[in-house]
Amino acid sequence: MSGEYAAFFILAFFALSGAVFMLSFTKVIHMIFAVAFSFLSIAGLYVLLSAEFVAVVQILVYTGAVTILAVFGIMMTRHDAEEEGKGRRGQKFFSFLVVLAFLLVMAWGIQGVNWGERVTQFDKNNVLEIGQTLFNQYMIPFELVSVLLLVALIGAVIMAKEDKS
């Protein structure tokens, strides 16, 4: 087993662990940190795929911005600090069995796939390729999405603005 495979399995384990912890925690702030942990692990997987730009965007946008936005949302809203009631034991056991069955079916399906030859040559200028593709082939959709996001931002500000009357 090479170091690349070991790194993949470690990062995949961390990504799945973060997702499972997010689902099993009861406090929302703990859930957010578990999701951030999972996002960082996914960024590591992007690095293994030689997609460094996507990994940096993953860290900046998801791990940074989305996680901080969720923390601010929690801090600015009223909520009870008490934990929710624990789920029933039978429900947790049934959920565990469903997840285990899903994992077994996925493992069985993956074992039967013929993956073909492994591609080892990647383009070294992947950021340049992304930029050229984005601004040459997809310029109009890119600008339309930016206008749509601006309209959504203005609409959110108008909706959040308090009505004085």
mmCIF file of C-alpha atoms in Angstrom:
data_model
loop_
_atom_site.group_PDB
_atom_site.id
_atom_site.type_symbol
_atom_site.label_atom_id
_atom_site.label_comp_id
_atom_site.label_asym_id
_atom_site.label_seq_id
_atom_site.Cartn_x
_atom_site.Cartn_y
_atom_site.Cartn_z
ATOM 1 C CA MET A 1 0.000 0.000 0.000
ATOM 2 C CA SER A 2 1.470 3.329 -1.047
ATOM 3 C CA GLY A 3 1.365 6.557 0.888
ATOM 4 C CA GLU A 4 -1.256 7.957 -1.477
ATOM 5 C CA TYR A 5 -3.644 5.116 -0.671
ATOM 6 C CA ALA A 6 -3.000 5.471 3.044
ATOM 7 C CA ALA A 7 -3.640 9.225 2.876
ATOM 8 C CA PHE A 8 -6.844 8.603 0.902
ATOM 9 C CA PHE A 9 -8.189 6.137 3.459
ATOM 10 C CA ILE A 10 -7.270 8.392 6.377
ATOM 11 C CA LEU A 11 -8.886 11.461 4.787
ATOM 12 C CA ALA A 12 -11.946 9.460 3.740
ATOM 13 C CA PHE A 13 -12.272 8.130 7.284
ATOM 14 C CA PHE A 14 -12.055 11.680 8.677
ATOM 15 C CA ALA A 15 -14.627 12.968 6.165
ATOM 16 C CA LEU A 16 -17.061 10.186 7.016
ATOM 17 C CA SER A 17 -16.385 10.579 10.733
ATOM 18 C CA GLY A 18 -17.204 14.274 10.548
ATOM 19 C CA ALA A 19 -20.466 13.480 8.769
ATOM 20 C CA VAL A 20 -21.426 10.797 11.287
ATOM 21 C CA PHE A 21 -20.540 13.062 14.216
ATOM 22 C CA MET A 22 -22.602 15.847 12.687
ATOM 23 C CA LEU A 23 -25.609 13.552 12.614
ATOM 24 C CA SER A 24 -25.073 12.168 16.103
ATOM 25 C CA PHE A 25 -24.324 15.370 18.052
ATOM 26 C CA THR A 26 -27.203 17.142 19.776
ATOM 27 C CA LYS A 27 -25.764 20.645 20.156
ATOM 28 C CA VAL A 28 -25.808 22.690 16.985
ATOM 29 C CA ILE A 29 -22.387 24.268 17.547
ATOM 30 C CA HIS A 30 -20.821 20.804 17.809
ATOM 31 C CA MET A 31 -22.563 19.830 14.589
ATOM 32 C CA ILE A 32 -21.065 22.831 12.792
ATOM 33 C CA PHE A 33 -17.553 21.971 13.928
ATOM 34 C CA ALA A 34 -18.057 18.372 12.788
ATOM 35 C CA VAL A 35 -19.144 19.597 9.352
ATOM 36 C CA ALA A 36 -16.103 21.898 9.207
ATOM 37 C CA PHE A 37 -13.902 18.897 10.027
ATOM 38 C CA SER A 38 -15.538 16.962 7.213
ATOM 39 C CA PHE A 39 -15.058 19.896 4.789
ATOM 40 C CA LEU A 40 -11.341 20.053 5.625
ATOM 41 C CA SER A 41 -10.988 16.335 4.983
ATOM 42 C CA ILE A 42 -12.686 16.705 1.610
ATOM 43 C CA ALA A 43 -10.240 19.495 0.763
ATOM 44 C CA GLY A 44 -7.436 17.049 1.532
ATOM 45 C CA LEU A 45 -9.004 14.576 -0.889
ATOM 46 C CA TYR A 46 -8.992 17.284 -3.571
ATOM 47 C CA VAL A 47 -5.267 17.773 -2.968
ATOM 48 C CA LEU A 48 -4.747 14.045 -3.527
ATOM 49 C CA LEU A 49 -6.557 14.430 -6.855
ATOM 50 C CA SER A 50 -4.129 17.212 -7.894
ATOM 51 C CA ALA A 51 -6.930 19.786 -7.763
ATOM 52 C CA GLU A 52 -5.221 22.290 -5.493
ATOM 53 C CA PHE A 53 -7.364 25.214 -6.625
ATOM 54 C CA VAL A 54 -10.571 23.356 -5.794
ATOM 55 C CA ALA A 55 -9.076 22.396 -2.417
ATOM 56 C CA VAL A 56 -8.306 26.035 -1.598
ATOM 57 C CA VAL A 57 -11.794 27.087 -2.696
ATOM 58 C CA GLN A 58 -13.231 24.283 -0.540
ATOM 59 C CA ILE A 59 -11.345 25.609 2.477
ATOM 60 C CA LEU A 60 -12.160 29.269 1.850
ATOM 61 C CA VAL A 61 -15.808 28.932 0.870
ATOM 62 C CA TYR A 62 -17.112 25.951 2.770
ATOM 63 C CA THR A 63 -14.848 25.545 5.750
ATOM 64 C CA GLY A 64 -14.413 29.258 6.252
ATOM 65 C CA ALA A 65 -17.428 31.156 5.029
ATOM 66 C CA VAL A 66 -20.254 28.656 5.444
ATOM 67 C CA THR A 67 -19.103 27.503 8.871
ATOM 68 C CA ILE A 68 -18.639 31.065 10.151
ATOM 69 C CA LEU A 69 -22.011 32.052 8.692
ATOM 70 C CA ALA A 70 -23.663 29.175 10.539
ATOM 71 C CA VAL A 71 -21.918 30.131 13.791
ATOM 72 C CA PHE A 72 -23.067 33.741 13.397
ATOM 73 C CA GLY A 73 -26.595 32.522 12.673
ATOM 74 C CA ILE A 74 -26.596 30.527 15.888
ATOM 75 C CA MET A 75 -25.146 33.386 17.909
ATOM 76 C CA MET A 76 -27.694 35.894 16.595
ATOM 77 C CA THR A 77 -30.807 33.789 17.160
ATOM 78 C CA ARG A 78 -32.487 32.807 20.371
ATOM 79 C CA HIS A 79 -32.323 29.158 21.233
ATOM 80 C CA ASP A 80 -32.398 27.035 24.335
ATOM 81 C CA ALA A 81 -28.984 25.959 25.552
ATOM 82 C CA GLU A 82 -30.430 22.708 26.865
ATOM 83 C CA GLU A 83 -29.874 19.593 24.864
ATOM 84 C CA GLU A 84 -32.748 17.928 23.087
ATOM 85 C CA GLY A 85 -34.061 14.667 24.462
ATOM 86 C CA LYS A 86 -32.113 11.609 23.505
ATOM 87 C CA GLY A 87 -33.530 9.508 20.687
ATOM 88 C CA ARG A 88 -35.064 6.175 21.376
ATOM 89 C CA ARG A 89 -32.664 3.275 21.545
ATOM 90 C CA GLY A 90 -34.600 1.206 18.987
ATOM 91 C CA GLN A 91 -34.560 4.060 16.491
ATOM 92 C CA LYS A 92 -30.777 4.405 16.786
ATOM 93 C CA PHE A 93 -30.291 0.668 16.369
ATOM 94 C CA PHE A 94 -32.539 0.597 13.289
ATOM 95 C CA SER A 95 -30.644 3.556 11.806
ATOM 96 C CA PHE A 96 -27.364 1.759 12.432
ATOM 97 C CA LEU A 97 -28.650 -1.347 10.643
ATOM 98 C CA VAL A 98 -29.818 0.690 7.641
ATOM 99 C CA VAL A 99 -26.453 2.458 7.363
ATOM 100 C CA LEU A 100 -24.583 -0.834 7.721
ATOM 101 C CA ALA A 101 -26.730 -2.432 5.004
ATOM 102 C CA PHE A 102 -26.098 0.572 2.740
ATOM 103 C CA LEU A 103 -22.340 0.324 3.280
ATOM 104 C CA LEU A 104 -22.353 -3.410 2.537
ATOM 105 C CA VAL A 105 -24.325 -2.904 -0.695
ATOM 106 C CA MET A 106 -21.965 -0.095 -1.760
ATOM 107 C CA ALA A 107 -18.881 -2.204 -0.975
ATOM 108 C CA TRP A 108 -20.341 -5.127 -2.943
ATOM 109 C CA GLY A 109 -21.105 -2.839 -5.884
ATOM 110 C CA ILE A 110 -17.665 -1.242 -5.885
ATOM 111 C CA GLN A 111 -15.921 -4.617 -5.844
ATOM 112 C CA GLY A 112 -17.593 -5.620 -9.115
ATOM 113 C CA VAL A 113 -16.582 -2.514 -11.102
ATOM 114 C CA ASN A 114 -13.845 -2.708 -13.716
ATOM 115 C CA TRP A 115 -11.980 0.574 -13.245
ATOM 116 C CA GLY A 116 -9.753 0.262 -16.305
ATOM 117 C CA GLU A 117 -6.323 1.830 -16.481
ATOM 118 C CA ARG A 118 -5.297 4.433 -13.972
ATOM 119 C CA VAL A 119 -4.702 7.958 -15.253
ATOM 120 C CA THR A 120 -1.508 9.368 -13.794
ATOM 121 C CA GLN A 121 -0.838 12.435 -15.929
ATOM 122 C CA PHE A 122 -2.521 15.625 -14.746
ATOM 123 C CA ASP A 123 -2.357 19.094 -16.191
ATOM 124 C CA LYS A 124 0.053 21.156 -14.116
ATOM 125 C CA ASN A 125 -1.721 24.455 -14.887
ATOM 126 C CA ASN A 126 -5.155 23.510 -13.611
ATOM 127 C CA VAL A 127 -5.882 27.033 -12.318
ATOM 128 C CA LEU A 128 -5.042 28.472 -15.730
ATOM 129 C CA GLU A 129 -7.300 25.909 -17.404
ATOM 130 C CA ILE A 130 -10.166 26.662 -15.016
ATOM 131 C CA GLY A 131 -9.797 30.403 -15.617
ATOM 132 C CA GLN A 132 -9.640 30.093 -19.381
ATOM 133 C CA THR A 133 -12.623 27.766 -19.502
ATOM 134 C CA LEU A 134 -14.641 29.950 -17.142
ATOM 135 C CA PHE A 135 -13.963 33.236 -18.907
ATOM 136 C CA ASN A 136 -13.941 31.954 -22.499
ATOM 137 C CA GLN A 137 -16.714 29.363 -22.708
ATOM 138 C CA TYR A 138 -18.872 30.243 -19.694
ATOM 139 C CA MET A 139 -18.595 34.042 -19.449
ATOM 140 C CA ILE A 140 -22.295 34.827 -19.886
ATOM 141 C CA PRO A 141 -23.550 32.170 -17.397
ATOM 142 C CA PHE A 142 -20.870 33.356 -14.931
ATOM 143 C CA GLU A 143 -22.100 36.949 -15.170
ATOM 144 C CA LEU A 144 -25.751 35.867 -14.950
ATOM 145 C CA VAL A 145 -25.025 33.947 -11.758
ATOM 146 C CA SER A 146 -23.271 36.988 -10.281
ATOM 147 C CA VAL A 147 -26.308 39.172 -11.090
ATOM 148 C CA LEU A 148 -28.620 36.538 -9.584
ATOM 149 C CA LEU A 149 -26.553 36.465 -6.383
ATOM 150 C CA LEU A 150 -26.620 40.260 -6.203
ATOM 151 C CA VAL A 151 -30.418 40.275 -6.565
ATOM 152 C CA ALA A 152 -30.693 37.595 -3.860
ATOM 153 C CA LEU A 153 -28.463 39.655 -1.548
ATOM 154 C CA ILE A 154 -30.540 42.787 -2.096
ATOM 155 C CA GLY A 155 -33.733 40.794 -1.513
ATOM 156 C CA ALA A 156 -32.357 39.354 1.729
ATOM 157 C CA VAL A 157 -31.442 42.837 2.979
ATOM 158 C CA ILE A 158 -34.920 44.140 2.134
ATOM 159 C CA MET A 159 -36.583 41.181 3.843
ATOM 160 C CA ALA A 160 -34.390 41.533 6.934
ATOM 161 C CA LYS A 161 -34.983 45.255 7.192
ATOM 162 C CA GLU A 162 -37.319 46.008 10.058
ATOM 163 C CA ASP A 163 -40.629 47.636 9.141
ATOM 164 C CA LYS A 164 -41.037 50.814 11.214
ATOM 165 C CA SER A 165 -44.790 51.232 10.634
#
